[in-house]
PDB file of C-alpha atoms in Angstrom:
ATOM      1  CA  MET I  41     101.162  42.025 134.253  1.00 84.00           C
ATOM      2  CA  ILE I  42     102.401  45.457 133.811  1.00 87.00           C
ATOM      3  CA  VAL I  43     100.778  48.917 133.434  1.00 87.00           C
ATOM      4  CA  ASN I  44     101.952  49.960 129.713  1.00 88.00           C
ATOM      5  CA  ARG I  45      99.878  53.279 129.303  1.00 88.00           C
ATOM      6  CA  LEU I  46      97.826  55.698 131.727  1.00 87.00           C
ATOM      7  CA  THR I  47      96.139  58.400 129.881  1.00 88.00           C
ATOM      8  CA  LYS I  48      93.916  60.863 131.709  1.00 90.00           C
ATOM      9  CA  CYS I  49      90.258  61.059 130.232  1.00 89.00           C
ATOM     10  CA  LYS I  50      87.077  63.256 130.884  1.00 80.00           C
ATOM     11  CA  GLU I  51      85.523  63.787 134.263  1.00 80.00           C
ATOM     12  CA  SER I  52      88.270  62.155 136.599  1.00 84.00           C
ATOM     13  CA  THR I  53      88.656  58.845 134.634  1.00 89.00           C
ATOM     14  CA  TYR I  54      91.787  57.313 132.968  1.00 90.00           C
ATOM     15  CA  GLU I  55      92.530  54.852 130.448  1.00 90.00           C
ATOM     16  CA  VAL I  56      94.713  52.209 131.735  1.00 90.00           C
ATOM     17  CA  GLU I  57      96.515  49.479 129.339  1.00 89.00           C
ATOM     18  CA  ILE I  58      97.602  46.644 130.872  1.00 88.00           C
ATOM     19  CA  GLU I  59      98.931  43.525 128.862  1.00 85.00           C
ATOM     20  CA  GLN I  60      97.440  45.143 125.291  1.00 85.00           C
ATOM     21  CA  LYS I  61      94.072  45.651 127.286  1.00 90.00           C
ATOM     22  CA  VAL I  62      92.503  48.953 127.995  1.00 91.00           C
ATOM     23  CA  TYR I  63      90.517  49.586 130.897  1.00 90.00           C
ATOM     24  CA  ILE I  64      88.615  52.940 132.044  1.00 90.00           C
ATOM     25  CA  LEU I  65      88.883  53.416 135.422  1.00 90.00           C
ATOM     26  CA  ASP I  66      87.825  55.874 138.131  1.00 89.00           C
ATOM     27  CA  GLU I  67      90.723  58.307 139.433  1.00 89.00           C
ATOM     28  CA  GLU I  68      90.030  57.009 142.811  1.00 88.00           C
ATOM     29  CA  THR I  69      90.453  53.341 141.816  1.00 89.00           C
ATOM     30  CA  VAL I  70      93.783  54.296 139.892  1.00 89.00           C
ATOM     31  CA  LEU I  71      95.413  56.160 143.086  1.00 90.00           C
ATOM     32  CA  LYS I  72      93.991  53.652 145.641  1.00 89.00           C
ATOM     33  CA  TYR I  73      95.523  50.609 143.451  1.00 89.00           C
ATOM     34  CA  ARG I  74      98.738  53.240 142.274  1.00 88.00           C
ATOM     35  CA  LEU I  75      98.267  51.941 138.491  1.00 87.00           C
ATOM     36  CA  PHE I  76     100.905  54.289 137.282  1.00 87.00           C
ATOM     37  CA  LYS I  77     102.834  53.479 133.852  1.00 88.00           C
ATOM     38  CA  GLY I  78     105.410  50.340 134.617  1.00 88.00           C
ATOM     39  CA  TYR I  79     103.558  49.335 137.634  1.00 87.00           C
ATOM     40  CA  GLU I  80     103.425  45.586 138.204  1.00 90.00           C
ATOM     41  CA  ILE I  81      99.975  44.230 139.243  1.00 88.00           C
ATOM     42  CA  SER I  82      98.882  40.514 139.644  1.00 90.00           C
ATOM     43  CA  PRO I  83      95.596  39.155 138.100  1.00 89.00           C
ATOM     44  CA  THR I  84      94.145  38.969 141.431  1.00 92.00           C
ATOM     45  CA  GLU I  85      94.889  42.750 142.007  1.00 91.00           C
ATOM     46  CA  LEU I  86      93.377  43.618 138.694  1.00 90.00           C
ATOM     47  CA  GLU I  87      90.301  41.919 139.428  1.00 93.00           C
ATOM     48  CA  GLU I  88      89.707  43.657 142.709  1.00 93.00           C
ATOM     49  CA  CYS I  89      90.715  47.003 141.187  1.00 93.00           C
ATOM     50  CA  ILE I  90      87.940  46.376 138.312  1.00 92.00           C
ATOM     51  CA  GLN I  91      85.464  45.304 141.017  1.00 92.00           C
ATOM     52  CA  ALA I  92      86.596  48.297 143.338  1.00 92.00           C
ATOM     53  CA  ASN I  93      86.193  50.357 139.924  1.00 92.00           C
ATOM     54  CA  GLU I  94      82.802  49.202 139.323  1.00 93.00           C
ATOM     55  CA  LEU I  95      81.663  49.910 142.879  1.00 92.00           C
ATOM     56  CA  GLU I  96      83.232  53.587 142.828  1.00 91.00           C
ATOM     57  CA  THR I  97      81.291  54.119 139.532  1.00 91.00           C
ATOM     58  CA  ILE I  98      77.881  52.973 141.195  1.00 95.00           C
ATOM     59  CA  LYS I  99      78.690  55.438 144.259  1.00 94.00           C
ATOM     60  CA  LYS I 100      79.134  58.377 141.958  1.00 92.00           C
ATOM     61  CA  LYS I 101      75.674  57.719 140.009  1.00 94.00           C
ATOM     62  CA  ALA I 102      73.892  57.116 143.591  1.00 96.00           C
ATOM     63  CA  TYR I 103      75.287  60.301 144.903  1.00 96.00           C
ATOM     64  CA  SER I 104      74.434  62.249 141.577  1.00 95.00           C
ATOM     65  CA  TYR I 105      71.125  60.963 141.815  1.00 96.00           C
ATOM     66  CA  TYR I 106      70.644  62.009 145.658  1.00 95.00           C
ATOM     67  CA  LEU I 107      71.657  65.522 144.866  1.00 93.00           C
ATOM     68  CA  LYS I 108      70.100  66.221 142.033  1.00 94.00           C
ATOM     69  CA  TYR I 109      66.641  64.938 142.843  1.00 94.00           C
ATOM     70  CA  GLN I 110      66.587  64.933 146.725  1.00 91.00           C
ATOM     71  CA  LYS I 111      65.889  61.134 147.004  1.00 93.00           C
ATOM     72  CA  ASN I 112      66.285  58.887 150.165  1.00 94.00           C
ATOM     73  CA  THR I 113      68.322  55.861 150.403  1.00 94.00           C
ATOM     74  CA  TYR I 114      65.256  53.397 149.430  1.00 95.00           C
ATOM     75  CA  GLU I 115      64.659  55.438 146.239  1.00 96.00           C
ATOM     76  CA  VAL I 116      68.285  55.710 145.606  1.00 96.00           C
ATOM     77  CA  ILE I 117      68.824  52.094 145.611  1.00 96.00           C
ATOM     78  CA  LYS I 118      65.885  51.480 143.754  1.00 96.00           C
ATOM     79  CA  TYR I 119      67.062  53.951 140.991  1.00 97.00           C
ATOM     80  CA  LEU I 120      70.149  51.793 140.792  1.00 97.00           C
ATOM     81  CA  THR I 121      68.569  48.410 140.450  1.00 97.00           C
ATOM     82  CA  ASP I 122      66.120  49.714 138.043  1.00 97.00           C
ATOM     83  CA  ARG I 123      69.435  50.276 135.794  1.00 95.00           C
ATOM     84  CA  GLU I 124      70.147  46.571 136.277  1.00 94.00           C
ATOM     85  CA  ILE I 125      72.738  47.302 139.222  1.00 95.00           C
ATOM     86  CA  PRO I 126      72.729  44.261 141.317  1.00 95.00           C
ATOM     87  CA  TYR I 127      70.819  44.872 144.642  1.00 96.00           C
ATOM     88  CA  LEU I 128      73.898  44.151 147.106  1.00 95.00           C
ATOM     89  CA  LEU I 129      76.178  46.440 145.110  1.00 94.00           C
ATOM     90  CA  ALA I 130      73.635  49.060 145.082  1.00 96.00           C
ATOM     91  CA  VAL I 131      73.215  48.673 149.059  1.00 96.00           C
ATOM     92  CA  GLU I 132      76.843  48.746 149.744  1.00 95.00           C
ATOM     93  CA  ALA I 133      77.377  51.782 147.290  1.00 95.00           C
ATOM     94  CA  VAL I 134      74.510  53.803 149.421  1.00 96.00           C
ATOM     95  CA  HIS I 135      75.984  52.303 152.799  1.00 96.00           C
ATOM     96  CA  THR I 136      79.281  53.496 151.942  1.00 95.00           C
ATOM     97  CA  LEU I 137      78.143  57.127 151.060  1.00 96.00           C
ATOM     98  CA  GLU I 138      76.222  57.168 153.956  1.00 95.00           C
ATOM     99  CA  ASP I 139      79.106  56.290 156.423  1.00 95.00           C
ATOM    100  CA  LYS I 140      80.997  58.775 154.893  1.00 94.00           C
ATOM    101  CA  GLY I 141      78.227  61.549 155.537  1.00 94.00           C
ATOM    102  CA  LEU I 142      77.299  62.200 151.832  1.00 94.00           C
ATOM    103  CA  ILE I 143      73.887  60.810 151.946  1.00 94.00           C
ATOM    104  CA  ASN I 144      71.931  62.052 154.889  1.00 95.00           C
ATOM    105  CA  GLU I 145      68.392  60.602 155.008  1.00 94.00           C
ATOM    106  CA  LEU I 146      67.629  62.540 158.613  1.00 95.00           C
ATOM    107  CA  TYR I 147      68.788  66.147 156.954  1.00 95.00           C
ATOM    108  CA  LEU I 148      66.684  65.403 153.825  1.00 95.00           C
ATOM    109  CA  ALA I 149      63.598  64.180 155.623  1.00 96.00           C
ATOM    110  CA  ILE I 150      63.541  67.582 157.915  1.00 96.00           C
ATOM    111  CA  GLY I 151      63.437  69.656 154.612  1.00 94.00           C
ATOM    112  CA  VAL I 152      61.172  67.538 152.818  1.00 95.00           C
ATOM    113  CA  ALA I 153      58.711  67.836 156.153  1.00 96.00           C
ATOM    114  CA  GLY I 154      59.187  71.675 156.275  1.00 96.00           C
ATOM    115  CA  SER I 155      58.530  72.036 152.596  1.00 95.00           C
ATOM    116  CA  LEU I 156      55.182  69.660 153.086  1.00 96.00           C
ATOM    117  CA  ALA I 157      54.433  71.916 156.143  1.00 96.00           C
ATOM    118  CA  ARG I 158      54.491  75.082 154.315  1.00 96.00           C
ATOM    119  CA  ASN I 159      52.126  73.944 151.666  1.00 95.00           C
ATOM    120  CA  SER I 160      49.258  73.076 153.784  1.00 94.00           C
ATOM    121  CA  ASN I 161      50.163  69.883 155.008  1.00 95.00           C
ATOM    122  CA  GLY I 162      49.214  68.908 158.500  1.00 94.00           C
ATOM    123  CA  ILE I 163      51.551  66.357 160.714  1.00 94.00           C
ATOM    124  CA  TYR I 164      49.282  63.295 159.804  1.00 95.00           C
ATOM    125  CA  MET I 165      49.762  64.043 156.024  1.00 96.00           C
ATOM    126  CA  ILE I 166      53.400  64.975 156.457  1.00 96.00           C
ATOM    127  CA  ARG I 167      53.766  61.556 158.477  1.00 96.00           C
ATOM    128  CA  HIS I 168      51.828  59.657 155.636  1.00 96.00           C
ATOM    129  CA  LYS I 169      53.642  61.342 152.863  1.00 96.00           C
ATOM    130  CA  LEU I 170      57.030  60.412 154.322  1.00 97.00           C
ATOM    131  CA  LYS I 171      56.119  56.945 154.746  1.00 97.00           C
ATOM    132  CA  ASN I 172      55.167  56.830 151.288  1.00 96.00           C
ATOM    133  CA  ARG I 173      58.643  57.473 150.680  1.00 95.00           C
ATOM    134  CA  HIS I 174      60.253  54.999 152.454  1.00 95.00           C
ATOM    135  CA  PHE I 175      61.955  56.779 155.236  1.00 95.00           C
ATOM    136  CA  LYS I 176      62.362  54.818 158.278  1.00 94.00           C
ATOM    137  CA  ASN I 177      59.873  55.804 161.330  1.00 96.00           C
ATOM    138  CA  ASP I 178      62.381  57.034 163.607  1.00 96.00           C
ATOM    139  CA  VAL I 179      63.660  59.460 160.677  1.00 96.00           C
ATOM    140  CA  ILE I 180      59.978  60.333 160.083  1.00 96.00           C
ATOM    141  CA  GLU I 181      59.198  61.259 163.791  1.00 96.00           C
ATOM    142  CA  GLU I 182      62.626  63.343 164.275  1.00 97.00           C
ATOM    143  CA  ALA I 183      61.869  65.356 161.079  1.00 96.00           C
ATOM    144  CA  ILE I 184      58.236  65.924 162.413  1.00 96.00           C
ATOM    145  CA  ASN I 185      59.950  67.076 165.897  1.00 96.00           C
ATOM    146  CA  GLN I 186      62.319  69.537 163.914  1.00 95.00           C
ATOM    147  CA  LEU I 187      59.645  71.320 162.189  1.00 95.00           C
ATOM    148  CA  THR I 188      59.454  75.063 163.161  1.00 93.00           C
ATOM    149  CA  GLU I 189      56.124  76.597 164.267  1.00 93.00           C
ATOM    150  CA  GLU I 190      56.772  79.037 161.503  1.00 94.00           C
ATOM    151  CA  ASP I 191      56.543  76.517 158.868  1.00 94.00           C
ATOM    152  CA  VAL I 192      53.422  75.223 160.305  1.00 93.00           C
ATOM    153  CA  GLU I 193      51.722  78.326 160.731  1.00 93.00           C
ATOM    154  CA  GLU I 194      52.594  79.202 157.077  1.00 95.00           C
ATOM    155  CA  GLY I 195      50.717  76.133 155.836  1.00 94.00           C
ATOM    156  CA  LYS I 196      47.573  76.744 158.058  1.00 94.00           C
ATOM    157  CA  ASN I 197      47.345  80.358 156.918  1.00 94.00           C
ATOM    158  CA  LYS I 198      47.406  79.284 153.280  1.00 95.00           C
ATOM    159  CA  LEU I 199      45.051  76.686 153.633  1.00 94.00           C
ATOM    160  CA  TYR I 200      42.685  79.050 155.451  1.00 93.00           C
ATOM    161  CA  ALA I 201      43.214  81.703 152.863  1.00 94.00           C
ATOM    162  CA  LYS I 202      42.548  79.206 150.098  1.00 94.00           C
ATOM    163  CA  ALA I 203      39.355  77.894 151.795  1.00 92.00           C
ATOM    164  CA  ILE I 204      37.945  80.952 152.628  1.00 91.00           C
ATOM    165  CA  LYS I 205      38.328  82.258 149.194  1.00 93.00           C
ATOM    166  CA  LYS I 206      36.526  79.073 147.735  1.00 92.00           C
ATOM    167  CA  TYR I 207      33.697  78.742 150.861  1.00 91.00           C
ATOM    168  CA  GLY I 208      33.156  82.361 151.450  1.00 86.00           C
ATOM    169  CA  LYS I 209      29.683  82.534 149.780  1.00 90.00           C
ATOM    170  CA  LEU I 210      28.160  80.009 151.998  1.00 89.00           C
ATOM    171  CA  ASN I 211      26.640  80.400 155.421  1.00 91.00           C
ATOM    172  CA  SER I 212      28.445  80.316 158.578  1.00 90.00           C
ATOM    173  CA  PHE I 213      27.542  76.913 159.536  1.00 93.00           C
ATOM    174  CA  GLU I 214      28.423  75.235 156.247  1.00 93.00           C
ATOM    175  CA  GLN I 215      31.504  77.379 155.804  1.00 91.00           C
ATOM    176  CA  LYS I 216      32.729  75.918 159.229  1.00 91.00           C
ATOM    177  CA  GLN I 217      31.803  72.704 158.272  1.00 92.00           C
ATOM    178  CA  LYS I 218      33.664  72.854 154.783  1.00 92.00           C
ATOM    179  CA  LEU I 219      37.051  74.583 156.469  1.00 91.00           C
ATOM    180  CA  ARG I 220      37.046  71.873 159.075  1.00 92.00           C
ATOM    181  CA  GLU I 221      36.698  68.937 156.338  1.00 92.00           C
ATOM    182  CA  ALA I 222      39.570  70.869 154.451  1.00 92.00           C
ATOM    183  CA  PHE I 223      41.547  70.951 157.311  1.00 93.00           C
ATOM    184  CA  TYR I 224      41.065  67.313 158.104  1.00 94.00           C
ATOM    185  CA  ARG I 225      41.851  66.289 154.507  1.00 93.00           C
ATOM    186  CA  HIS I 226      45.201  67.920 154.729  1.00 94.00           C
ATOM    187  CA  GLY I 227      46.337  66.242 158.011  1.00 93.00           C
ATOM    188  CA  TYR I 228      45.401  68.363 160.647  1.00 91.00           C
ATOM    189  CA  THR I 229      43.558  67.517 163.456  1.00 83.00           C
ATOM    190  CA  GLU I 230      41.868  70.745 164.413  1.00 68.00           C
ATOM    191  CA  SER I 231      41.206  73.720 161.877  1.00 51.00           C
ATOM    192  CA  ILE I 232      41.634  77.081 162.630  1.00 52.00           C
ATOM    193  CA  SER I 233      38.686  78.933 164.178  1.00 48.00           C
ATOM    194  CA  SER I 234      37.246  81.863 162.302  1.00 41.00           C
TER     195      SER I 234
END
């Protein structure tokens, strides 16, 4: 089988004609298999090439979703399988991106934990929300350990200001009770003393 024609399409894809059959292949696949005009390719190599191209397409889709929506590996794999991509191919694509350092779950978890802390969430609530997003336990603990004191204090101060505004008209005892409840609801182990 011989490559008869190679035409560049949009977004780093090529139209490759082999034996009067046209394939749309990714640039990475074209380079990896050296699919240039006049190149001879065996049917086995062509099948490998098509499978490699499918994996490359899935990797691009996974990486794009990860970047755009800041999702972890579990969420990216779920996204891919929801689009009828076989589970094993989705896992392989995501793990390949992780191995290349393009998907970094710890970095993402640290960012999410910091954001949650700044938005008035205590350690217990942050841990709970990260578990709900299916981050691994060791990643969750490391993300929590990386929280800065400034982020935690900013969240506490926001919550305190909001609660004081809401419960400011109550007597001192009731106000302290409501403040304590608000802090516990947001995952803090203790409230700010007023």
